[in-house]
Amino acid sequence: MQVNQPAIVAEVGAVFEAYEAALVAGEVDRIVGFFAPDAVRIGIADRQVGLAEQAAWRRAQPPLPPGRRLKDTIITTYGADVAVVTTLFGYPDNEVLGRQSQTWVRLSEGWRIITAHVSSPAYA
């Protein structure tokens, strides 16, 4: 297994950027479309299993605050079909950075998130 193949890092980087754009725009159907059908997402105070739970949860949430920024995004690939993306995220009105990680797998329909985790430090 070859780790961090540049072409695979670029592929995953492109789908991660598209996911982030959908997230910032609040486009629920696009956001959920980046997840595998049985994906698990664990947020700061929530948990969803599967696309239906995630879509319902996202529709009930307010939009993200404006000015979301990412920092220290790292994409690590494992072979040609698995990647882990970790990043820090923040907003202009808050100095504390949250954490986000996603495991992406190449499925027949393309790259999809199979697990996602979002957290905020306890001192936030």
PDB file of N, CA and C in Angstrom, residues 32 35-41 47-56:
ATOM      1  N   VAL A  32     -25.250  16.019   2.021  1.00  0.00           N
ATOM      2  CA  VAL A  32     -25.555  14.620   2.304  1.00  0.00           C
ATOM      3  C   VAL A  32     -25.088  13.719   1.164  1.00  0.00           C
ATOM      4  N   PHE A  35     -21.842  11.692   1.465  1.00  0.00           N
ATOM      5  CA  PHE A  35     -21.750  10.616   2.446  1.00  0.00           C
ATOM      6  C   PHE A  35     -22.206   9.286   1.864  1.00  0.00           C
ATOM      7  N   ALA A  36     -21.585   8.196   2.344  1.00  0.00           N
ATOM      8  CA  ALA A  36     -22.040   6.853   2.003  1.00  0.00           C
ATOM      9  C   ALA A  36     -23.377   6.608   2.703  1.00  0.00           C
ATOM     10  N   PRO A  37     -24.192   5.699   2.168  1.00  0.00           N
ATOM     11  CA  PRO A  37     -25.527   5.478   2.737  1.00  0.00           C
ATOM     12  C   PRO A  37     -25.544   5.157   4.235  1.00  0.00           C
ATOM     13  N   ASP A  38     -24.575   4.423   4.725  1.00  0.00           N
ATOM     14  CA  ASP A  38     -24.564   4.026   6.137  1.00  0.00           C
ATOM     15  C   ASP A  38     -23.534   4.799   6.959  1.00  0.00           C
ATOM     16  N   ALA A  39     -23.149   5.963   6.482  1.00  0.00           N
ATOM     17  CA  ALA A  39     -22.128   6.766   7.157  1.00  0.00           C
ATOM     18  C   ALA A  39     -22.568   7.159   8.567  1.00  0.00           C
ATOM     19  N   VAL A  40     -21.575   7.290   9.435  1.00  0.00           N
ATOM     20  CA  VAL A  40     -21.793   7.760  10.802  1.00  0.00           C
ATOM     21  C   VAL A  40     -21.137   9.126  10.925  1.00  0.00           C
ATOM     22  N   ARG A  41     -21.906  10.098  11.429  1.00  0.00           N
ATOM     23  CA  ARG A  41     -21.385  11.437  11.676  1.00  0.00           C
ATOM     24  C   ARG A  41     -21.624  11.782  13.133  1.00  0.00           C
ATOM     25  N   ARG A  47     -25.396  13.039  16.825  1.00  0.00           N
ATOM     26  CA  ARG A  47     -24.895  11.843  16.140  1.00  0.00           C
ATOM     27  C   ARG A  47     -25.947  11.407  15.138  1.00  0.00           C
ATOM     28  N   GLN A  48     -25.510  11.115  13.916  1.00  0.00           N
ATOM     29  CA  GLN A  48     -26.411  10.599  12.896  1.00  0.00           C
ATOM     30  C   GLN A  48     -25.806   9.337  12.295  1.00  0.00           C
ATOM     31  N   VAL A  49     -26.689   8.382  12.001  1.00  0.00           N
ATOM     32  CA  VAL A  49     -26.294   7.168  11.296  1.00  0.00           C
ATOM     33  C   VAL A  49     -27.164   7.091  10.056  1.00  0.00           C
ATOM     34  N   GLY A  50     -26.534   7.095   8.907  1.00  0.00           N
ATOM     35  CA  GLY A  50     -27.281   7.009   7.653  1.00  0.00           C
ATOM     36  C   GLY A  50     -27.701   8.369   7.123  1.00  0.00           C
ATOM     37  N   LEU A  51     -28.072   8.362   5.867  1.00  0.00           N
ATOM     38  CA  LEU A  51     -28.384   9.604   5.157  1.00  0.00           C
ATOM     39  C   LEU A  51     -29.677  10.256   5.634  1.00  0.00           C
ATOM     40  N   ALA A  52     -30.692   9.478   5.956  1.00  0.00           N
ATOM     41  CA  ALA A  52     -31.971  10.061   6.379  1.00  0.00           C
ATOM     42  C   ALA A  52     -31.798  10.843   7.675  1.00  0.00           C
ATOM     43  N   GLU A  53     -31.090  10.256   8.652  1.00  0.00           N
ATOM     44  CA  GLU A  53     -30.868  10.970   9.914  1.00  0.00           C
ATOM     45  C   GLU A  53     -30.051  12.230   9.695  1.00  0.00           C
ATOM     46  N   GLN A  54     -29.036  12.127   8.853  1.00  0.00           N
ATOM     47  CA  GLN A  54     -28.204  13.306   8.628  1.00  0.00           C
ATOM     48  C   GLN A  54     -28.980  14.409   7.914  1.00  0.00           C
ATOM     49  N   ALA A  55     -29.760  14.052   6.904  1.00  0.00           N
ATOM     50  CA  ALA A  55     -30.544  15.067   6.176  1.00  0.00           C
ATOM     51  C   ALA A  55     -31.536  15.749   7.116  1.00  0.00           C
ATOM     52  N   ALA A  56     -32.215  14.984   7.966  1.00  0.00           N
ATOM     53  CA  ALA A  56     -33.179  15.567   8.892  1.00  0.00           C
ATOM     54  C   ALA A  56     -32.476  16.502   9.878  1.00  0.00           C
TER      55      ALA A  56
END
